[in-house]
Short mmCIF file of C-alpha atoms in Angstrom, two decimals:
data_model
loop_
_atom_site.label_atom_id
_atom_site.label_comp_id
_atom_site.label_asym_id
_atom_site.label_seq_id
_atom_site.Cartn_x
_atom_site.Cartn_y
_atom_site.Cartn_z
CA MET A 78 0.95 44.83 -47.10
CA THR A 79 -0.68 41.74 -45.58
CA GLY A 80 -0.30 38.93 -48.15
CA ARG A 81 0.98 35.55 -47.02
CA LEU A 82 4.79 35.36 -46.97
CA THR A 83 5.93 32.41 -49.08
CA GLY A 84 9.31 30.77 -49.57
CA ILE A 85 10.49 31.65 -46.06
CA ARG A 86 12.80 29.20 -44.29
CA ALA A 87 14.13 31.23 -41.36
CA CYS A 88 12.52 33.78 -39.03
CA VAL A 89 15.09 36.22 -37.68
CA PHE A 90 14.28 38.70 -34.92
CA ASP A 91 15.77 41.95 -33.79
CA ALA A 92 16.14 41.85 -29.99
CA TYR A 93 15.78 45.29 -28.37
CA GLY A 94 12.32 46.70 -28.88
CA THR A 95 11.15 43.70 -30.91
CA LEU A 96 11.42 40.67 -28.60
CA PHE A 97 12.47 42.50 -25.43
CA ASP A 98 11.04 45.70 -23.99
CA PHE A 99 13.89 48.11 -23.29
CA ALA A 100 11.47 50.38 -21.42
CA SER A 101 11.15 47.68 -18.77
CA ALA A 102 14.53 48.54 -17.19
CA ALA A 103 13.64 52.12 -16.23
CA ALA A 104 10.04 51.10 -15.52
CA ARG A 105 11.27 48.72 -12.82
CA CYS A 106 13.12 51.66 -11.23
CA ARG A 107 10.07 53.89 -11.04
CA ASP A 108 10.44 53.84 -7.23
CA THR A 109 13.61 55.94 -7.69
CA LEU A 110 13.03 57.56 -11.09
CA GLY A 111 9.38 58.60 -10.70
CA ASP A 112 8.28 60.71 -13.68
CA LYS A 113 11.77 60.56 -15.18
CA ALA A 114 11.43 56.85 -16.13
CA GLY A 115 9.88 57.68 -19.51
CA PRO A 116 12.25 60.51 -20.50
CA LEU A 117 15.25 58.46 -19.33
CA THR A 118 14.20 55.47 -21.45
CA ALA A 119 13.72 57.68 -24.53
CA LEU A 120 17.00 59.58 -24.22
CA TRP A 121 19.00 56.47 -23.25
CA ARG A 122 17.71 54.67 -26.33
CA ASP A 123 18.23 57.66 -28.66
CA LYS A 124 21.83 58.06 -27.55
CA GLN A 125 22.49 54.33 -27.67
CA LEU A 126 21.43 54.21 -31.31
CA GLN A 127 23.19 57.46 -32.18
CA TYR A 128 26.45 56.18 -30.66
CA SER A 129 26.12 52.87 -32.54
CA TRP A 130 25.71 54.68 -35.87
CA LEU A 131 28.41 57.28 -35.27
CA ARG A 132 31.01 54.76 -34.10
CA SER A 133 30.20 52.47 -37.03
CA LEU A 134 30.66 55.35 -39.48
CA GLN A 135 34.03 56.14 -37.91
CA ASP A 136 35.08 52.47 -37.79
CA ARG A 137 35.43 52.76 -34.00
CA TYR A 138 33.43 49.75 -32.89
CA VAL A 139 33.15 48.89 -29.21
CA PRO A 140 30.78 46.21 -27.88
CA PHE A 141 27.17 47.24 -27.27
CA ASP A 142 27.49 46.99 -23.50
CA GLN A 143 29.94 49.91 -23.57
CA ILE A 144 27.67 51.84 -25.96
CA THR A 145 24.77 51.17 -23.62
CA ALA A 146 26.66 52.37 -20.54
CA ASP A 147 27.98 55.46 -22.37
CA ALA A 148 24.47 56.32 -23.49
CA LEU A 149 23.04 55.82 -20.01
CA ASP A 150 25.71 58.10 -18.55
CA TYR A 151 24.77 60.79 -21.08
CA ALA A 152 21.06 60.42 -20.38
CA MET A 153 21.46 60.51 -16.59
CA HIS A 154 23.70 63.58 -16.85
CA ALA A 155 21.25 65.33 -19.19
CA LEU A 156 18.35 64.66 -16.79
CA GLY A 157 20.34 65.72 -13.74
CA ILE A 158 20.42 62.25 -12.15
CA ASP A 159 23.60 61.56 -10.17
CA ASP A 160 23.09 58.13 -8.62
CA PRO A 161 25.78 55.45 -9.16
CA ALA A 162 23.64 52.74 -7.52
CA LEU A 163 20.78 53.47 -9.90
CA ARG A 164 23.20 53.35 -12.84
CA THR A 165 24.37 49.88 -11.80
CA ARG A 166 20.79 48.74 -11.27
CA LEU A 167 19.68 49.96 -14.71
CA LEU A 168 22.59 48.27 -16.48
CA ASP A 169 21.87 45.05 -14.60
CA LEU A 170 18.20 45.25 -15.53
CA TYR A 171 19.17 45.69 -19.18
CA LEU A 172 20.39 42.08 -19.04
CA THR A 173 16.96 40.81 -17.99
CA LEU A 174 14.62 42.99 -20.06
CA SER A 175 11.11 41.58 -20.18
CA PRO A 176 10.00 39.83 -23.37
CA PHE A 177 6.85 41.29 -24.88
CA PRO A 178 3.89 39.11 -23.82
CA GLU A 179 3.27 37.45 -27.18
CA VAL A 180 6.92 36.46 -27.76
CA PRO A 181 7.09 32.93 -26.23
CA GLY A 182 3.95 31.79 -28.04
CA VAL A 183 5.11 33.20 -31.38
CA LEU A 184 8.51 31.54 -31.18
CA ARG A 185 6.95 28.22 -30.18
CA ARG A 186 4.47 28.32 -33.07
CA LEU A 187 7.15 29.18 -35.64
CA VAL A 188 9.46 26.40 -34.44
CA ALA A 189 6.57 23.93 -34.49
CA ALA A 190 5.79 25.00 -38.07
CA GLY A 191 9.33 24.05 -39.10
CA TYR A 192 10.99 27.44 -39.38
CA ARG A 193 14.52 28.04 -38.19
CA THR A 194 14.48 30.89 -35.64
CA ALA A 195 17.27 33.29 -34.72
CA ILE A 196 18.09 36.65 -33.15
CA LEU A 197 20.17 39.20 -35.07
CA SER A 198 21.10 41.94 -32.64
CA ASN A 199 23.46 44.82 -31.92
CA GLY A 200 23.83 43.32 -28.46
CA SER A 201 27.09 41.70 -27.50
CA PRO A 202 27.03 37.95 -26.75
CA ALA A 203 27.37 38.65 -23.01
CA MET A 204 24.27 40.88 -23.10
CA LEU A 205 22.19 38.47 -25.17
CA ALA A 206 22.98 35.30 -23.19
CA PRO A 207 20.88 36.15 -20.10
CA LEU A 208 18.06 37.56 -22.26
CA VAL A 209 17.64 34.38 -24.27
CA ALA A 210 17.98 32.19 -21.16
CA GLN A 211 14.62 33.49 -19.94
CA PRO A 212 11.66 31.08 -19.78
CA GLY A 213 9.73 30.95 -23.04
CA ILE A 214 12.75 32.08 -25.08
CA ASP A 215 15.21 29.39 -24.09
CA GLY A 216 14.86 26.38 -26.37
CA ASN A 217 12.93 28.24 -29.07
CA LEU A 218 15.89 29.83 -30.88
CA HIS A 219 18.24 27.96 -33.20
CA ALA A 220 20.83 30.76 -33.30
CA VAL A 221 21.72 33.98 -31.49
CA LEU A 222 23.67 36.20 -33.87
CA SER A 223 25.52 39.25 -32.57
CA VAL A 224 27.04 42.04 -34.67
CA ASP A 225 30.09 41.55 -32.47
CA GLU A 226 31.14 38.93 -35.00
CA VAL A 227 31.42 41.56 -37.77
CA ARG A 228 32.40 44.46 -35.48
CA VAL A 229 30.01 47.03 -36.91
CA PHE A 230 26.44 47.92 -35.92
CA LYS A 231 23.20 47.95 -37.86
CA THR A 232 22.50 49.24 -40.49
CA HIS A 233 25.81 48.22 -42.10
CA PRO A 234 25.09 45.54 -44.73
CA ARG A 235 27.68 43.21 -43.14
CA VAL A 236 25.21 42.75 -40.27
CA TYR A 237 22.37 41.48 -42.46
CA GLN A 238 24.85 39.38 -44.46
CA LEU A 239 25.78 37.68 -41.17
CA ALA A 240 22.27 36.21 -40.98
CA VAL A 241 22.51 34.86 -44.52
CA ASP A 242 25.95 33.35 -43.93
CA SER A 243 25.18 31.92 -40.51
CA LEU A 244 21.82 30.35 -41.37
CA GLY A 245 22.84 28.99 -44.75
CA VAL A 246 19.76 30.33 -46.51
CA SER A 247 19.37 33.04 -49.14
CA ALA A 248 18.37 36.61 -48.19
CA GLY A 249 14.93 36.16 -49.73
CA GLU A 250 14.30 33.07 -47.59
CA ILE A 251 14.71 35.08 -44.38
CA CYS A 252 11.79 36.85 -42.77
CA PHE A 253 13.28 39.53 -40.53
CA PHE A 254 11.18 41.02 -37.75
CA SER A 255 12.01 44.42 -36.30
CA ALA A 256 10.10 46.99 -34.30
CA ASN A 257 12.77 49.54 -35.19
CA ALA A 258 11.69 51.22 -38.42
CA TRP A 259 15.24 52.19 -39.47
CA ASP A 260 16.29 48.51 -39.02
CA ALA A 261 13.26 47.20 -40.92
CA TRP A 262 13.88 49.53 -43.87
CA ALA A 263 17.61 48.72 -44.02
CA ALA A 264 17.00 44.95 -43.88
CA SER A 265 14.52 45.32 -46.72
CA ALA A 266 16.97 47.38 -48.78
CA PHE A 267 19.54 44.64 -48.17
CA GLY A 268 17.17 42.03 -49.59
CA LEU A 269 15.59 40.30 -46.60
CA ARG A 270 11.82 39.87 -46.39
CA VAL A 271 10.69 42.15 -43.57
CA VAL A 272 7.88 42.38 -41.05
CA TRP A 273 7.81 45.78 -39.37
CA CYS A 274 6.35 45.31 -35.91
CA ASN A 275 5.24 48.91 -35.52
CA ARG A 276 4.35 48.73 -31.84
CA ASP A 277 4.09 52.49 -31.30
CA ALA A 278 2.31 53.41 -34.56
CA HIS A 279 5.19 55.45 -35.96
CA PRO A 280 5.00 56.89 -39.49
CA PRO A 281 6.83 54.98 -42.25
CA GLU A 282 10.42 55.99 -42.97
CA ASN A 283 11.59 57.79 -46.11
CA LEU A 284 14.57 55.51 -46.60
CA PRO A 285 15.54 52.84 -49.14
CA GLY A 286 13.58 49.62 -48.66
CA ARG A 287 9.98 48.80 -47.89
CA PRO A 288 8.73 46.26 -45.33
CA ASP A 289 6.61 43.41 -46.71
CA ALA A 290 4.17 43.72 -43.82
CA GLU A 291 3.37 46.18 -41.04
CA LEU A 292 1.85 44.85 -37.82
CA ARG A 293 1.34 46.06 -34.25
CA THR A 294 2.40 42.89 -32.39
CA LEU A 295 4.38 39.83 -33.44
CA ASP A 296 1.49 37.38 -33.10
CA GLN A 297 -0.26 39.20 -35.95
CA ALA A 298 2.45 37.73 -38.21
CA LEU A 299 1.43 34.13 -37.55
CA PRO A 300 -1.36 34.06 -40.19
CA LEU A 301 1.25 35.19 -42.76
CA LEU A 302 3.59 32.30 -41.97
CA VAL A 303 1.86 29.40 -40.22
CA MET B 1300 39.47 73.97 -21.83
CA THR B 1301 40.12 77.66 -22.61
CA GLY B 1302 43.85 77.92 -23.39
CA ARG B 1303 44.95 79.86 -26.47
CA LEU B 1304 44.95 77.75 -29.65
CA THR B 1305 48.38 77.93 -31.27
CA GLY B 1306 49.67 76.69 -34.62
CA ILE B 1307 46.31 77.14 -36.33
CA ARG B 1308 46.32 78.19 -40.00
CA ALA B 1309 42.72 77.54 -41.08
CA CYS B 1310 39.38 78.03 -39.35
CA VAL B 1311 36.77 75.60 -40.68
CA PHE B 1312 33.10 75.88 -39.77
CA ASP B 1313 30.21 73.50 -39.76
CA ALA B 1314 27.21 75.20 -41.41
CA TYR B 1315 23.87 74.03 -39.98
CA GLY B 1316 23.52 74.96 -36.35
CA THR B 1317 26.96 76.56 -36.18
CA LEU B 1318 26.94 79.45 -38.69
CA PHE B 1319 23.26 79.23 -39.70
CA ASP B 1320 20.22 78.77 -37.50
CA PHE B 1321 18.16 75.87 -38.84
CA ALA B 1322 15.35 76.80 -36.43
CA SER B 1323 14.87 80.01 -38.41
CA ALA B 1324 13.01 78.21 -41.24
CA ALA B 1325 10.12 76.95 -39.10
CA ALA B 1326 10.23 80.09 -36.96
CA ARG B 1327 9.47 82.20 -40.05
CA CYS B 1328 6.38 80.01 -40.65
CA ARG B 1329 4.97 80.53 -37.18
CA ASP B 1330 1.95 82.19 -38.82
CA THR B 1331 0.99 78.74 -40.16
CA LEU B 1332 2.74 76.40 -37.72
CA GLY B 1333 1.91 78.09 -34.44
CA ASP B 1334 3.06 75.98 -31.49
CA LYS B 1335 4.26 73.24 -33.83
CA ALA B 1336 7.24 75.32 -35.06
CA GLY B 1337 9.49 74.07 -32.25
CA PRO B 1338 8.53 70.37 -32.40
CA LEU B 1339 8.77 70.45 -36.22
CA THR B 1340 12.27 71.92 -36.11
CA ALA B 1341 13.41 69.31 -33.58
CA LEU B 1342 11.97 66.28 -35.38
CA TRP B 1343 13.00 67.54 -38.85
CA ARG B 1344 16.58 67.95 -37.63
CA ASP B 1345 16.64 64.59 -35.78
CA LYS B 1346 15.43 62.72 -38.84
CA GLN B 1347 17.74 64.64 -41.17
CA LEU B 1348 20.77 63.55 -39.12
CA GLN B 1349 19.47 60.01 -38.63
CA TYR B 1350 18.94 59.61 -42.39
CA SER B 1351 22.43 61.00 -43.11
CA TRP B 1352 24.02 58.45 -40.74
CA LEU B 1353 21.93 55.48 -41.85
CA ARG B 1354 22.45 56.10 -45.57
CA SER B 1355 26.18 56.60 -45.02
CA LEU B 1356 26.41 53.29 -43.15
CA GLN B 1357 24.61 51.55 -46.00
CA ASP B 1358 26.68 53.32 -48.68
CA ARG B 1359 23.47 54.76 -50.12
CA TYR B 1360 24.41 58.42 -50.40
CA VAL B 1361 22.00 60.94 -51.84
CA PRO B 1362 22.58 64.71 -51.72
CA PHE B 1363 21.57 66.52 -48.54
CA ASP B 1364 18.69 68.33 -50.21
CA GLN B 1365 16.95 64.99 -50.70
CA ILE B 1366 17.74 63.95 -47.12
CA THR B 1367 16.33 67.27 -45.93
CA ALA B 1368 13.12 66.89 -47.92
CA ASP B 1369 12.71 63.23 -46.84
CA ALA B 1370 13.17 64.24 -43.20
CA LEU B 1371 10.71 67.12 -43.51
CA ASP B 1372 8.11 64.79 -45.04
CA TYR B 1373 8.55 62.41 -42.11
CA ALA B 1374 8.29 65.21 -39.54
CA MET B 1375 5.19 66.77 -41.12
CA HIS B 1376 3.52 63.35 -41.33
CA ALA B 1377 4.38 62.57 -37.71
CA LEU B 1378 2.94 65.90 -36.55
CA GLY B 1379 -0.18 65.53 -38.68
CA ILE B 1380 0.62 68.46 -40.96
CA ASP B 1381 -0.62 67.97 -44.54
CA ASP B 1382 0.21 71.22 -46.34
CA PRO B 1383 2.17 71.05 -49.63
CA ALA B 1384 2.54 74.84 -49.80
CA LEU B 1385 4.08 74.91 -46.32
CA ARG B 1386 6.45 72.10 -47.32
CA THR B 1387 7.66 74.12 -50.31
CA ARG B 1388 8.01 77.24 -48.19
CA LEU B 1389 10.05 75.45 -45.51
CA LEU B 1390 12.42 73.90 -48.06
CA ASP B 1391 12.86 77.31 -49.72
CA LEU B 1392 13.57 78.92 -46.36
CA TYR B 1393 16.20 76.26 -45.66
CA LEU B 1394 18.22 77.89 -48.46
CA THR B 1395 18.23 81.25 -46.70
CA LEU B 1396 18.62 80.25 -43.04
CA SER B 1397 19.65 83.22 -40.89
CA PRO B 1398 23.27 83.41 -39.77
CA PHE B 1399 23.68 83.63 -36.00
CA PRO B 1400 24.20 87.29 -35.08
CA GLU B 1401 27.91 87.06 -34.24
CA VAL B 1402 28.89 85.22 -37.44
CA PRO B 1403 29.76 88.10 -39.83
CA GLY B 1404 31.96 89.81 -37.25
CA VAL B 1405 33.77 86.59 -36.32
CA LEU B 1406 34.53 85.70 -39.94
CA ARG B 1407 35.76 89.24 -40.66
CA ARG B 1408 38.07 89.25 -37.64
CA LEU B 1409 39.53 85.83 -38.47
CA VAL B 1410 40.18 86.78 -42.10
CA ALA B 1411 41.79 90.06 -40.98
CA ALA B 1412 44.02 88.10 -38.60
CA GLY B 1413 45.34 86.08 -41.55
CA TYR B 1414 43.48 82.80 -41.12
CA ARG B 1415 42.08 80.88 -44.04
CA THR B 1416 38.35 80.35 -43.50
CA ALA B 1417 36.10 77.62 -44.88
CA ILE B 1418 32.82 75.78 -44.43
CA LEU B 1419 32.78 71.97 -44.17
CA SER B 1420 29.18 70.87 -44.43
CA ASN B 1421 26.83 67.99 -45.14
CA GLY B 1422 24.96 70.45 -47.37
CA SER B 1423 25.06 69.97 -51.11
CA PRO B 1424 26.71 72.73 -53.15
CA ALA B 1425 23.30 73.92 -54.37
CA MET B 1426 22.11 74.32 -50.76
CA LEU B 1427 25.25 76.08 -49.55
CA ALA B 1428 25.55 78.58 -52.42
CA PRO B 1429 22.61 80.81 -51.39
CA LEU B 1430 23.56 80.56 -47.70
CA VAL B 1431 27.08 81.84 -48.23
CA ALA B 1432 25.91 84.54 -50.65
CA GLN B 1433 24.22 86.33 -47.74
CA PRO B 1434 25.61 89.71 -46.60
CA GLY B 1435 28.33 89.34 -43.99
CA ILE B 1436 29.21 85.82 -45.17
CA ASP B 1437 29.97 86.53 -48.81
CA GLY B 1438 33.61 87.54 -49.20
CA ASN B 1439 34.71 86.19 -45.82
CA LEU B 1440 35.14 82.52 -46.78
CA HIS B 1441 38.05 81.15 -48.79
CA ALA B 1442 36.40 77.79 -49.44
CA VAL B 1443 33.01 76.10 -49.21
CA LEU B 1444 33.54 72.35 -48.86
CA SER B 1445 30.64 69.96 -49.30
CA VAL B 1446 30.59 66.26 -48.43
CA ASP B 1447 29.07 65.83 -51.86
CA GLU B 1448 32.65 65.62 -53.12
CA VAL B 1449 33.28 62.43 -51.10
CA ARG B 1450 29.68 61.13 -51.25
CA VAL B 1451 29.34 60.23 -47.59
CA PHE B 1452 28.10 62.28 -44.64
CA LYS B 1453 29.71 63.25 -41.36
CA THR B 1454 31.07 61.56 -39.27
CA HIS B 1455 32.88 59.44 -41.86
CA PRO B 1456 36.61 60.27 -41.69
CA ARG B 1457 36.69 60.99 -45.45
CA VAL B 1458 34.71 64.16 -44.68
CA TYR B 1459 37.28 65.58 -42.28
CA GLN B 1460 40.08 64.46 -44.61
CA LEU B 1461 38.45 66.59 -47.31
CA ALA B 1462 39.26 69.70 -45.29
CA VAL B 1463 42.90 68.67 -44.92
CA ASP B 1464 43.26 67.87 -48.61
CA SER B 1465 41.39 70.92 -49.88
CA LEU B 1466 43.07 73.48 -47.66
CA GLY B 1467 46.58 72.06 -47.97
CA VAL B 1468 47.27 72.21 -44.24
CA SER B 1469 47.73 69.44 -41.69
CA ALA B 1470 44.87 68.25 -39.48
CA GLY B 1471 46.45 69.83 -36.42
CA GLU B 1472 46.59 73.22 -38.17
CA ILE B 1473 42.83 73.29 -38.63
CA CYS B 1474 40.54 74.69 -35.97
CA PHE B 1475 37.11 73.20 -36.63
CA PHE B 1476 34.04 74.88 -35.17
CA SER B 1477 30.82 72.96 -34.67
CA ALA B 1478 27.72 73.44 -32.56
CA ASN B 1479 26.84 69.78 -33.13
CA ALA B 1480 28.46 67.80 -30.34
CA TRP B 1481 28.65 64.55 -32.34
CA ASP B 1482 30.45 66.45 -35.14
CA ALA B 1483 32.83 68.17 -32.71
CA TRP B 1484 33.78 64.86 -31.05
CA ALA B 1485 34.30 63.08 -34.38
CA ALA B 1486 36.45 65.90 -35.79
CA SER B 1487 38.57 65.76 -32.64
CA ALA B 1488 38.91 61.98 -32.89
CA PHE B 1489 40.02 62.47 -36.50
CA GLY B 1490 42.78 64.85 -35.40
CA LEU B 1491 41.45 68.35 -36.01
CA ARG B 1492 41.60 70.97 -33.26
CA VAL B 1493 38.02 71.62 -32.23
CA VAL B 1494 35.94 74.39 -30.72
CA TRP B 1495 32.55 73.09 -29.57
CA CYS B 1496 30.10 75.97 -29.83
CA ASN B 1497 27.66 74.55 -27.32
CA ARG B 1498 24.83 77.02 -27.96
CA ASP B 1499 22.17 75.04 -26.08
CA ALA B 1500 24.25 73.93 -23.09
CA HIS B 1501 24.10 70.22 -23.91
CA PRO B 1502 26.07 67.68 -21.84
CA PRO B 1503 29.38 66.44 -23.28
CA GLU B 1504 29.26 63.30 -25.42
CA ASN B 1505 30.68 59.93 -24.39
CA LEU B 1506 32.38 59.34 -27.73
CA PRO B 1507 35.99 59.20 -28.95
CA GLY B 1508 37.55 62.66 -29.13
CA ARG B 1509 37.52 65.71 -26.90
CA PRO B 1510 37.02 69.30 -28.02
CA ASP B 1511 39.87 71.71 -27.26
CA ALA B 1512 37.44 74.40 -26.14
CA GLU B 1513 33.75 74.67 -25.25
CA LEU B 1514 32.01 78.01 -25.78
CA ARG B 1515 28.45 79.32 -26.02
CA THR B 1516 28.83 81.61 -29.06
CA LEU B 1517 31.45 81.82 -31.79
CA ASP B 1518 32.72 85.28 -30.80
CA GLN B 1519 33.95 83.77 -27.52
CA ALA B 1520 36.57 81.96 -29.64
CA LEU B 1521 38.22 85.18 -30.80
CA PRO B 1522 40.43 85.59 -27.69
CA LEU B 1523 41.75 82.06 -28.34
CA LEU B 1524 42.81 82.88 -31.90
CA VAL B 1525 43.20 86.62 -32.56
#
C-alpha cells in the first residue's frame, strides 16, 4: 500500500481528525473536566457522527454546528456534567481546534510542488472559516469545501462529487486524505484516490472501497507525492 | 410521557435489542471469551449499526447477515481475537438470540386485546425466521417485516413506510416499540406513535422526533394499551 501516487492534481483533506485535532477542545478544559476530558471527547465525537449519518438518511439536514452542539449536549448529559459555561467554552474551542503538528509543513510542501489543495468537510462554512484562518493553514489552501453546499453529510456520494465539481478535476486525479476510516473507505468506493491517515492504529474497515495508502501521520505521504 | 395510547390498531416491534437480546450471543460464549464478552458485544453492535447507516447513505445495501458478519470480523480483529470456530459459533447464536423475559407474555396480551402485531427489523428474512420460530414468539406475530424488501436500513423513511403499507393502517395507528433510541426518535419523526423501551437508562437523543412514552421493559407498556 505504499507505491508512489501518480496522476494526482489535487490534494483534498478531511478537516476534523485529519488536519485538526478535535480532542484539543476538551483537552484545553482539563482544568474543569479532569478525567472526563477523554470520555467526553469520545462520546461527543461518536454522537456527532451518528447524528450526521442519521439525519442524512432521513433527509433532515441541519448545519454541522447544530449537530455538534446537539452531540455535546448528549455527551454532557450522559456523563452527568451540567455546566452551561463549560458548554459555551467547548463550542467556542471547537472553532479553534489545534492543527496536528505536521499539517502546516505538509500543506506548504504540496502547494510548492504544484498541487491544488482543498478541505472537504462536514463542517459548516462558519465553523471552517476560523479553523483555516490559523497560522500555517491560511494561504496554503486553494478551496474550502463544505457539505453545506449539498445539504447532506459524508458518506453520501454527493459530498465527494462536490470535490470533483468544485476543483474541475476527475475523481481519479484527487488524492483524498482522511483520518476517519469510514470516510476514507467511502471516498475510495466513490472513486477518489485515498490516503488513510490512521493516527490511532485502528483496524481496517469491512466496507466497500480500499485506501491506496495507510499512514500514521500526514507527512509520511510526502514521499508518495512530492 | 405516560398517558394512555389511543387509536392504535397495530403494535410493531423492533427486533434486535427490543424483543431479542443481542448480548446473549457473546454471553453464551463466555467460556471462550471470558471478560471480552461485554466489549465484543458493544463493538460488534456499534459497527453493525455504523455499517448499516454508512451503506444506506451510499446506496450500497447488502443484507443484514453480511453486515453482521463484517461487523463481527472488525470487532474480533480490534480485540485481537483470531478464532474462526468462535466466529462461526457467534454468527450461529445470532440466529437464536434469547427473547427478553417479558416478551412472550406481552405479545400474547396484545394479540388477545385485538391488536395486530408485527416485527419491523433490519434483519434479513433468513435471520428473522429462526428468531420468530422460538416458543412464545411463534404464533403471536401477524407479520415479520424486513428492510430487505426496501433495500435500505433504518432510519430511512422507506423502512417505516413499509410498516404502514404492509399493515394497511395509517402511521398514527401504529405503536412502534424500540429499545434503540435512534430508531425510536426516527420512527416518531416519521409519524408513528412510539414507545421507547429504554432498557439501559440512556439519555434522550437530540434528534427530530419525540417518543410518546419511555419505559424500562415492554410489559410496562401494557397499561397504556390493554
